[in-house]
Tab-separated table of C-alpha atoms in Angstrom:
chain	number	residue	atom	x	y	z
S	1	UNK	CA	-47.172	-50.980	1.611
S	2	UNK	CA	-43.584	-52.882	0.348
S	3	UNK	CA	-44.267	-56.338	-0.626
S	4	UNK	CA	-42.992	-58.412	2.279
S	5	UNK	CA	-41.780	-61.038	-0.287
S	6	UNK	CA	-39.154	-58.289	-1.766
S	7	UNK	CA	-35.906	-58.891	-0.837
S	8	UNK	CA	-33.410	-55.604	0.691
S	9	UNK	CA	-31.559	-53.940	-1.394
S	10	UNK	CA	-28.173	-55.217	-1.471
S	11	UNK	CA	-24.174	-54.015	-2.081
S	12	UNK	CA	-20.869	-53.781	-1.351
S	13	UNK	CA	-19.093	-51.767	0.814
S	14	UNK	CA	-15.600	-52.038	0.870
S	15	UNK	CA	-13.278	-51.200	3.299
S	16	UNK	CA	-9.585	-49.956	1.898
S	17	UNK	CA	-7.847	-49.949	4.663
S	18	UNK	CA	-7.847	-53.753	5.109
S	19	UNK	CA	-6.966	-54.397	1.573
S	20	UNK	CA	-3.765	-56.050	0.782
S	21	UNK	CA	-3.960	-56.282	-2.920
S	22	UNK	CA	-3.745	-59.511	-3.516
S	23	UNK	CA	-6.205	-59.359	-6.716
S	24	UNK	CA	-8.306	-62.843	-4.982
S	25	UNK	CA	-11.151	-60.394	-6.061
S	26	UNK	CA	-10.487	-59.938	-9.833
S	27	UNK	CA	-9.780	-63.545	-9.850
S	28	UNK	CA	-12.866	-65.012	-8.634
S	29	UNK	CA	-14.623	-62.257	-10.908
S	30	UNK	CA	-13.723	-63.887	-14.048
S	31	UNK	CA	-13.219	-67.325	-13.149
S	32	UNK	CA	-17.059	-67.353	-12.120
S	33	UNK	CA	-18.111	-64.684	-14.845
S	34	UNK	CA	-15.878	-66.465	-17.684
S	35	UNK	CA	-14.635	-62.995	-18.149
S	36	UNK	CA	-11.734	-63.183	-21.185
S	37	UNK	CA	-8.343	-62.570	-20.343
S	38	UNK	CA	-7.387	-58.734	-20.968
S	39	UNK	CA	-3.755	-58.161	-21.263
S	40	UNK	CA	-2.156	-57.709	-17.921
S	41	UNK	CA	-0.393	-55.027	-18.810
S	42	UNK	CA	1.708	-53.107	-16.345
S	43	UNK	CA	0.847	-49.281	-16.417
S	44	UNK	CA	4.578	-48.653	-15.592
S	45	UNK	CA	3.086	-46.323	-12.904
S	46	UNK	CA	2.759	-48.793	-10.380
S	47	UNK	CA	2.774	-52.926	-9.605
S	48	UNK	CA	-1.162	-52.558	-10.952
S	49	UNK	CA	-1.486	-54.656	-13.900
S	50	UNK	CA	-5.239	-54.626	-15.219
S	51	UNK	CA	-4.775	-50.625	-15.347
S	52	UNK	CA	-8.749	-49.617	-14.958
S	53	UNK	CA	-12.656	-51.458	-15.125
S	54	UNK	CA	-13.439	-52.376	-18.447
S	55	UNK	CA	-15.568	-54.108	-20.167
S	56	UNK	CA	-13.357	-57.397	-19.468
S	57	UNK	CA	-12.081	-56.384	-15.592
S	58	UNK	CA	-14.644	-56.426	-13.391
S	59	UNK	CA	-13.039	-55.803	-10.260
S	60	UNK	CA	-9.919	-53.521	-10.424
S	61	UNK	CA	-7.588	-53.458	-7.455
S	62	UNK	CA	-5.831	-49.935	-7.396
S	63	UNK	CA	-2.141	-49.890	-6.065
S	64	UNK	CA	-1.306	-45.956	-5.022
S	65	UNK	CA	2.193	-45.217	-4.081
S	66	UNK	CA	2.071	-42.448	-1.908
S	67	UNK	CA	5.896	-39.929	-0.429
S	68	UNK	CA	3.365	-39.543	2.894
S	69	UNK	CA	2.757	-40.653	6.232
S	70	UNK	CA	0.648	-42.694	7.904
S	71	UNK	CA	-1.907	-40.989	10.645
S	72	UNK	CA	-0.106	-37.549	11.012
S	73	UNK	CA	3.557	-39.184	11.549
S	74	UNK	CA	6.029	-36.523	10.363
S	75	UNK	CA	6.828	-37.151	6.661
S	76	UNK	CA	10.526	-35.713	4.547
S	77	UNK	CA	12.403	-38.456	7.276
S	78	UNK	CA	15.529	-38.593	5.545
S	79	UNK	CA	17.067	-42.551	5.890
S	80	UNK	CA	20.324	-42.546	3.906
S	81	UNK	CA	21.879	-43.873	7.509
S	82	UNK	CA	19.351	-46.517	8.514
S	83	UNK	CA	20.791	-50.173	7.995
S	84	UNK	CA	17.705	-52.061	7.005
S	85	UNK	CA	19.625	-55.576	7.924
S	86	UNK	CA	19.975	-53.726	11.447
S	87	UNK	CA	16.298	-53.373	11.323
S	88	UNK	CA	15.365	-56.608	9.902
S	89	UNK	CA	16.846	-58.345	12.907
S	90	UNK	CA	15.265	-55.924	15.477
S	91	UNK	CA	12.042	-57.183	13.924
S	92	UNK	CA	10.891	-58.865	16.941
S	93	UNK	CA	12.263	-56.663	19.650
S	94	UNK	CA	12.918	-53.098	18.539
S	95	UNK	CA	9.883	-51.293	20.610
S	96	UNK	CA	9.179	-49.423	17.251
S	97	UNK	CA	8.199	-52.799	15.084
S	98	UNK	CA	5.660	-54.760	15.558
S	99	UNK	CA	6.049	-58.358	15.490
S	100	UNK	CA	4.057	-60.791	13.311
S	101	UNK	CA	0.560	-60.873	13.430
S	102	UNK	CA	0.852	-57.689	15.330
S	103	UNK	CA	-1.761	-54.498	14.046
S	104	UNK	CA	-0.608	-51.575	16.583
S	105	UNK	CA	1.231	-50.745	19.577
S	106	UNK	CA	-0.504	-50.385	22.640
S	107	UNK	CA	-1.611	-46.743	22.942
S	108	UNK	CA	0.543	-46.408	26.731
S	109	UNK	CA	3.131	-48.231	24.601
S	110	UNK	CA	3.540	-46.552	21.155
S	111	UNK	CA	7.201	-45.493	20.323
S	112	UNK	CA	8.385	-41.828	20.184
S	113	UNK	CA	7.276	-40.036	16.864
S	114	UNK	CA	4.517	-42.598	16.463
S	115	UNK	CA	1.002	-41.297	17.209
S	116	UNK	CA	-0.788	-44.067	19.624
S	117	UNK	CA	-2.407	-47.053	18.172
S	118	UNK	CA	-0.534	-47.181	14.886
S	119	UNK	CA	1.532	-49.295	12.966
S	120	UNK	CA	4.900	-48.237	13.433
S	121	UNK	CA	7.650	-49.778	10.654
S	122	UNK	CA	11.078	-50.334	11.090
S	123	UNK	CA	12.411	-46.898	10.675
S	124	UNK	CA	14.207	-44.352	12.550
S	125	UNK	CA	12.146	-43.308	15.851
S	126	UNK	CA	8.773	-45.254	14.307
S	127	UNK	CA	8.318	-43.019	11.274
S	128	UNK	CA	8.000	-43.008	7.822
S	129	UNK	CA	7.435	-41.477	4.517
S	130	UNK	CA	6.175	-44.375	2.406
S	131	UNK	CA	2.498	-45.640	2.453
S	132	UNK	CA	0.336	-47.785	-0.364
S	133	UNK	CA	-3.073	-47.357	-0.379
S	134	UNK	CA	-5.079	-50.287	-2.126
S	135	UNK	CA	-8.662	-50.200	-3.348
S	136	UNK	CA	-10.473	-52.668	-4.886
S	137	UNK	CA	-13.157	-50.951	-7.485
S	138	UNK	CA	-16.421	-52.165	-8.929
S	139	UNK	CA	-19.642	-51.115	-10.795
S	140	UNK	CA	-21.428	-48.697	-7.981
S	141	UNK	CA	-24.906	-49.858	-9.079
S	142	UNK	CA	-25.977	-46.170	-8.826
S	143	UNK	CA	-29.581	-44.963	-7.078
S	144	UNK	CA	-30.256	-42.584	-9.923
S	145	UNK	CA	-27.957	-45.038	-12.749
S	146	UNK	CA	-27.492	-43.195	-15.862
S	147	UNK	CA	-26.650	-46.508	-18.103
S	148	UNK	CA	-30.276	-47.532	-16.971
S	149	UNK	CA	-32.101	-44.158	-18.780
S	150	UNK	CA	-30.173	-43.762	-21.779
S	151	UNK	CA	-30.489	-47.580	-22.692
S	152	UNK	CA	-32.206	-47.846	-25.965
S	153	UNK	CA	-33.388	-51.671	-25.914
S	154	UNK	CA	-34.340	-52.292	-21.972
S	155	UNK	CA	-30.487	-54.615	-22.147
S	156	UNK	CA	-29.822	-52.589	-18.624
S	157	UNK	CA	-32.122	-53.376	-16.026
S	158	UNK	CA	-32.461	-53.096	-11.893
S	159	UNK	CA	-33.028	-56.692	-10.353
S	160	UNK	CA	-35.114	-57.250	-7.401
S	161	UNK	CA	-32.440	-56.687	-5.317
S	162	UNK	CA	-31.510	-52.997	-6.147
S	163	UNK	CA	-28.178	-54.282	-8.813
S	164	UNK	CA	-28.056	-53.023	-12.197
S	165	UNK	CA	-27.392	-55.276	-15.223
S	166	UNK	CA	-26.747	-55.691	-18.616
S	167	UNK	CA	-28.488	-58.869	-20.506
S	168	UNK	CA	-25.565	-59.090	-23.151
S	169	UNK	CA	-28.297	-61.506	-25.364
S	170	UNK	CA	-30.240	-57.761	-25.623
S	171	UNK	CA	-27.382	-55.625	-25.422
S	172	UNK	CA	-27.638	-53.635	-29.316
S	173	UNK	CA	-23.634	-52.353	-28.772
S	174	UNK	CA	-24.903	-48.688	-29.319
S	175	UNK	CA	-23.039	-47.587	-26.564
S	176	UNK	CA	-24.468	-44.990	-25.069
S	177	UNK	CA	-24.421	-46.004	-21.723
S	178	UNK	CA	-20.126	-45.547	-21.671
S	179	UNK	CA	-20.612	-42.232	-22.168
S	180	UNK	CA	-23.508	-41.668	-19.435
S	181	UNK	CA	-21.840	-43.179	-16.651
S	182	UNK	CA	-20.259	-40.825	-13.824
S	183	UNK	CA	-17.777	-43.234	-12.952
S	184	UNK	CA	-16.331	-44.823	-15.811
S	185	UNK	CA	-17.292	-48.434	-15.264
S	186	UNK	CA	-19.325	-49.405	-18.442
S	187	UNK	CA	-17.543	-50.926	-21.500
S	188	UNK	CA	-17.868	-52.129	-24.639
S	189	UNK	CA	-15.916	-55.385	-25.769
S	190	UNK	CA	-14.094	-55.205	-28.634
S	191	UNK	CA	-14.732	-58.451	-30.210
S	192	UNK	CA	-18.178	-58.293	-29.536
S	193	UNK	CA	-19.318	-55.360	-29.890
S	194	UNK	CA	-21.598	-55.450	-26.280
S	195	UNK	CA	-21.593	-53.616	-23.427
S	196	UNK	CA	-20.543	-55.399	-20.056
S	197	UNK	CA	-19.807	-55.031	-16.520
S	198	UNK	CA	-20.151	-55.764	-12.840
S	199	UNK	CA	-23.768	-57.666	-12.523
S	200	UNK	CA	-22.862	-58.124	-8.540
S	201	UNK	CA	-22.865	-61.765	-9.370
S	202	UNK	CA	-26.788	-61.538	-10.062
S	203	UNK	CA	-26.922	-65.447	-10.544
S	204	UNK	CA	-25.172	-66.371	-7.027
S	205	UNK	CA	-27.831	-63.570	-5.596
S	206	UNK	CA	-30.601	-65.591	-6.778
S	207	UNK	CA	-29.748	-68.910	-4.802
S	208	UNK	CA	-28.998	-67.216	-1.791
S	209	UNK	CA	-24.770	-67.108	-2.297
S	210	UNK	CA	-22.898	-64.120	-1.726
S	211	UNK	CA	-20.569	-62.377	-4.726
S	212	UNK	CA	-17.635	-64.282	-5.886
S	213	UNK	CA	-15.261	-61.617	-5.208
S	214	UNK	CA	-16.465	-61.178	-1.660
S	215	UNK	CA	-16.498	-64.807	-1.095
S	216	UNK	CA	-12.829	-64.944	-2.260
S	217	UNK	CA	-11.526	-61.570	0.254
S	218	UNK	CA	-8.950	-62.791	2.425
S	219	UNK	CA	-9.409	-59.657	4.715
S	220	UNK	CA	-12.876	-58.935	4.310
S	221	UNK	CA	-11.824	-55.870	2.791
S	222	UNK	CA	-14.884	-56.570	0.666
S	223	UNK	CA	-18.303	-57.368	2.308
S	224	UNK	CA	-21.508	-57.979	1.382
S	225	UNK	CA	-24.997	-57.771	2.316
S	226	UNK	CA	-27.835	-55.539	2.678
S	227	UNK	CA	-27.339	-51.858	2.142
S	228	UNK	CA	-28.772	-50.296	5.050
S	229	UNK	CA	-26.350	-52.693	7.203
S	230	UNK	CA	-23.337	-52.139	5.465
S	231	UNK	CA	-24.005	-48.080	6.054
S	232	UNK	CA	-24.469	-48.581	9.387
S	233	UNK	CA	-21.392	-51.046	9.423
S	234	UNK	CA	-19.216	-48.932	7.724
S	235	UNK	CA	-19.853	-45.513	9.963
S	236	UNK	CA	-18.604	-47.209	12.699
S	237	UNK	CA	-15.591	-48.490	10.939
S	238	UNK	CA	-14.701	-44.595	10.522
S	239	UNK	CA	-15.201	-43.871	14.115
S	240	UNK	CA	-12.942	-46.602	15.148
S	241	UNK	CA	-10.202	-45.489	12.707
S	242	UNK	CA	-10.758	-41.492	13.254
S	243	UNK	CA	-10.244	-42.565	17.306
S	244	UNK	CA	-7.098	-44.499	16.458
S	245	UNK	CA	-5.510	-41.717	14.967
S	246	UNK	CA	-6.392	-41.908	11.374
S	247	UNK	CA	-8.578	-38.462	10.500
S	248	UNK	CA	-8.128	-39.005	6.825
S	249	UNK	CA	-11.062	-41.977	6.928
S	250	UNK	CA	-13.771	-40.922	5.134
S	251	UNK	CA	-16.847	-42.982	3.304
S	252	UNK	CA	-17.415	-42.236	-0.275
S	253	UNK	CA	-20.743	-43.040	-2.209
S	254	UNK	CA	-22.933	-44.162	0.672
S	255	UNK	CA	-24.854	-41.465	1.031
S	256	UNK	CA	-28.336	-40.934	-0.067
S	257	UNK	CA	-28.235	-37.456	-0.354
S	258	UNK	CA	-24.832	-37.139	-3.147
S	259	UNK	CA	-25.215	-36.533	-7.096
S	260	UNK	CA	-26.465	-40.115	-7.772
S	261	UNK	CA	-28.727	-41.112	-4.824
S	262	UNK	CA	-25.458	-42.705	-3.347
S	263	UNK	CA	-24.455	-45.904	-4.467
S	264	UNK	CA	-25.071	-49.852	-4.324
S	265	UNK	CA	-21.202	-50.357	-3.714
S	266	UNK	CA	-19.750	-47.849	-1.500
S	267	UNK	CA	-15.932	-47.068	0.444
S	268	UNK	CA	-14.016	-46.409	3.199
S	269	UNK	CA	-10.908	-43.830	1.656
S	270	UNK	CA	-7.851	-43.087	3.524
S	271	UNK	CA	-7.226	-40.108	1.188
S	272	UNK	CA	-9.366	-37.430	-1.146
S	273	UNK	CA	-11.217	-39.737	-4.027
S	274	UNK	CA	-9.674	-38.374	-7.078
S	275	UNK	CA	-6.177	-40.059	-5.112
S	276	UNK	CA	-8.392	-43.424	-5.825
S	277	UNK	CA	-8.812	-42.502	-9.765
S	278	UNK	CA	-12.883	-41.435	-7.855
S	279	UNK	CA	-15.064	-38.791	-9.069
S	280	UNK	CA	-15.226	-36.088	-6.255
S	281	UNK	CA	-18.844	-35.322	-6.625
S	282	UNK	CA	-20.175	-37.721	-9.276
S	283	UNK	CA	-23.437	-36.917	-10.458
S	284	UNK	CA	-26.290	-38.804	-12.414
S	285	UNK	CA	-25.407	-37.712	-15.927
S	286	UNK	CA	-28.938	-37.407	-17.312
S	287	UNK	CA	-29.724	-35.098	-14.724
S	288	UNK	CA	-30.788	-32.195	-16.710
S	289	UNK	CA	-32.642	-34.362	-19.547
S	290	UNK	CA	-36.209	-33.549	-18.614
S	291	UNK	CA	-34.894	-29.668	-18.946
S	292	UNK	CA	-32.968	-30.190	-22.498
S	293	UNK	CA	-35.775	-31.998	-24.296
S	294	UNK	CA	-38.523	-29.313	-22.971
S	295	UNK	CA	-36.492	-26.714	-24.252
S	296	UNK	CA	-35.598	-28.649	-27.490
S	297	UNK	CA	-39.663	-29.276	-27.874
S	298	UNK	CA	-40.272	-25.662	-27.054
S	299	UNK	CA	-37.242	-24.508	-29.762
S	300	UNK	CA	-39.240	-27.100	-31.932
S	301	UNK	CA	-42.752	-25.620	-31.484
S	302	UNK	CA	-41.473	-22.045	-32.216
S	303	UNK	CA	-39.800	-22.688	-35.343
S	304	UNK	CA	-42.915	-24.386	-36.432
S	305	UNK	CA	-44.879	-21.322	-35.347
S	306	UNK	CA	-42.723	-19.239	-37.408
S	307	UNK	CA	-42.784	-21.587	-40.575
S	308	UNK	CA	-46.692	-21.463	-40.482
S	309	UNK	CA	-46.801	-17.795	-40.213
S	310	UNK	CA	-44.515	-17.220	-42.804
S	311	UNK	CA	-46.564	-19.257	-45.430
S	312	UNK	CA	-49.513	-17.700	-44.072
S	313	UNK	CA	-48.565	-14.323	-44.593
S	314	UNK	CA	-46.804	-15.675	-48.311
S	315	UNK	CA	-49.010	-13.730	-51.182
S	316	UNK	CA	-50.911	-15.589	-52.850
């Protein structure tokens, strides 16, 4: 029987279609975790200036430009003729805007060309061709983690509460766990020579506080608690959206049943994953291990075979 005394596993799941990229997340990720300063370099793709996780970004909100619509409305609008300063002042009365603080129309009042219960900007006849999608990423603390088996010194470990995490004081800096991971997360640091990443705030765990960068979501785009919950939570999220008119919502890494025994940090999409820079069907690198060292130990004992029986058969 499970030790009463053991707490649930816990994670993230994170909701992208709340997000409004405001990088509180990667903030409150280094200022707790003293994590250096890495560049801020813009990728000259996008606003998105920390680029990608790495061994000194944590958290890594994603800023995707997209020519598309927005829950089936009709994309190629062409708006050479629309006078935006015309629009900005119909802001508060033009049927197909919104006003502030406002989410969605009214189903029995959505404009023409607008599907029922969605946002409708200030465009011609409530459509448009422009969207951002914004993701905040993380570590995915894997079911079946990778980093954990091919860890020479024991530095990665699973805490009591399902998390993975590196103890940088044991950490070697042989760096095979970069290489094993399905998603890209793992890192080593230049300067030091270690591997780091995402620990899900293990020390705020342990006194009963919730993850910095969760604590610090304006939106709750980002929430935290058990696993099993947040699943739960999460598949009902996608029902509401798929009702309003969004199809596109899908959840990515939460199941059990997917290449890595779903993850400890899972998402709500509003496009395919590779869109989000995601693996479409990650899967636990060291999969086939148990099969490649059988064969290399059965390679192994018939080339021994053969070297005995050749000195056997050597005359003497």
């Amino acid at each position: 029987m499970p030790d009463s005394d053991t707490p649930p596993r816990m994670g993230f799941f994170t909701d992208t279609s709340v997000c409004i990229g405001c990088k509180a997340c990667e903030v409150a990720c280094k200022e707790w975790n003293a994590i250096p300063e890495d560049g801020l370099e813009l990728t000259g793709m996008s606003y998105d200036n920390t680029q990608g996780l790495g061994a000194d970004t944590w958290r890594h909100v994603a800023f995707i430009e997209q020519r598309t619509s927005l829950g089936g409305q009709e994309s190629g609008v062409a708006h050479q003729d629309l006078d935006v300063f015309d629009a900005a002042r119909r802001l508060d009365s033009s049927p197909s805007s919104p006003g502030p603080g406002a989410s969605a129309p009214p189903p029995d009042q959505a404009p023409a060309g607008a599907p029922a219960g969605q946002i409708s900007p200030a465009s011609p006849d409530g459509r448009t061709e422009l969207r951002w999608l914004m993701s905040s990423d993380v570590c995915k603390h894997c079911t079946h983690a990778a980093c954990l088996d091919v860890c020479p010194t024991g530095s990665l470990f699973r805490t009591e509460f399902g998390t993975v995490v590196v103890q940088e004081d044991i950490c070697n800096g042989c760096g095979y766990c970069v290489p094993a991971c399905p998603y890209g997360v793992i890192d080593l640091r230049p300067n030091d020579g270690r591997a780091w990443k995402c620990t899900l705030c293990y020390d705020r765990l342990g006194v009963g506080m919730e993850p910095a960068c969760a604590k610090a979501c304006p939106t709750d785009s980002i929430q935290f608690g058990p696993l099993e919950e947040l699943r739960e939570r999460a598949s009902g999220r996608v029902e509401q959206l798929q009702a309003a008119g969004v199809p596109e919502a899908r959840l990515y890494g939460e199941s059990p049943e997917d290449g890595v025994g779903g993850d400890g940090a899972f998402f709500l999409l509003l496009d395919e994953p590779e869109v989000y820079g995601l693996p479409p069907d990650p899967v636990v690198t060291t999969r086939d291990l148990p099969d490649m060292w059988r064969h290399a130990a059965m390679a192994a004992a018939s080339l021994a075979a053969v070297a005995v029986a050749s000195f056997l058969r050597r005359p003497r």
